[in-house]
Amino acid sequence: MTPILHATGMSRSFGGVHAVRDMSLEVAKGSITGLIGPNGAGKSTLFNLLSGVIKPDGGTVVFNGRDVTSLAPWKRARLGMIRTFQLAREFQRMTVLENLMLAPQLQLGETFWPNFLTPGKVRQQEAEIYEKACEVMEIALLAKLRDTYAGDLSGGQKKLLELARTLMIDCDLILLDEPGAGVNPALMQTLTDMIRRLNRDHGKTFLVVEHDMDMIAQLCDPVVVMTQGGYLTSGPFEEIRQNPAVIEAYLGETADV
């Protein structure tokens, strides 16, 4: 499968600590690729390097055939690479509907002159965005919460809202940073099903960092394993969980792998 994301030789140190060292990673287009490893393996730092939140000391990131290593996160987003965060970053005093309608980039109404020179186009675009937001709320099972302030949602509902916002944006790759964190069991399956639907029905490619191995097992193929800031192995989850090197990296805690 063609890689949509190809990172080579990624390295980053903080003082004397090598958080990521010479790490390479490929994400095939159309896949749901998992990224796992014990605490301190460097997963979050690698995610920040891939998304442009922090700059690497070395290495390159190629997205859809373009070198994006030096690009800011918002520029990568405009190219179609979106990321979520472990702690949801919703606009708390805006409703679910308003959060979704704010997500599309380069809206005409956000600049001064179109509101006066082409108000009809502004209204037409806003109507289209509203219609799309209503469709997305149905997909994300958030329609009944459309007028609820985002800050009043549960942890799981906020994660659903984050995923829903990615549907409002023309993106190809979604980097999910621990989507299951803070999600109660009742909503975990809903979240898992939504990721699967976005992949299958909407053509979204995912790279998922997650500690919940049940979610990884359900969703991800392949699974990439990091340890001590670098690459350890990759493959189907069932092979990964039986790999002696992976078990050793997790200190023999087989229940976590």
mmCIF file of C-alpha atoms in Angstrom, residues 4 29 63-64 79-82 169-174 203-206:
data_model
loop_
_atom_site.group_PDB
_atom_site.id
_atom_site.type_symbol
_atom_site.label_atom_id
_atom_site.label_comp_id
_atom_site.label_asym_id
_atom_site.label_seq_id
_atom_site.Cartn_x
_atom_site.Cartn_y
_atom_site.Cartn_z
ATOM 1 C CA ILE A 4 0.577 8.609 2.956
ATOM 2 C CA LYS A 29 -2.920 5.155 2.804
ATOM 3 C CA PHE A 63 3.186 13.671 3.740
ATOM 4 C CA ASN A 64 1.479 12.782 0.454
ATOM 5 C CA LEU A 79 -2.499 20.007 3.357
ATOM 6 C CA GLY A 80 -4.758 17.400 4.987
ATOM 7 C CA MET A 81 -2.940 16.229 8.133
ATOM 8 C CA ILE A 82 -5.040 16.709 11.276
ATOM 9 C CA ILE A 169 -12.288 19.481 7.390
ATOM 10 C CA ASP A 170 -10.982 18.207 4.071
ATOM 11 C CA CYS A 171 -8.278 15.938 5.523
ATOM 12 C CA ASP A 172 -6.677 12.663 4.503
ATOM 13 C CA LEU A 173 -4.715 11.683 7.624
ATOM 14 C CA ILE A 174 -5.843 11.906 11.246
ATOM 15 C CA GLY A 203 -11.591 7.126 3.336
ATOM 16 C CA LYS A 204 -9.750 8.558 6.356
ATOM 17 C CA THR A 205 -6.314 7.195 7.228
ATOM 18 C CA PHE A 206 -5.399 6.999 10.917
#
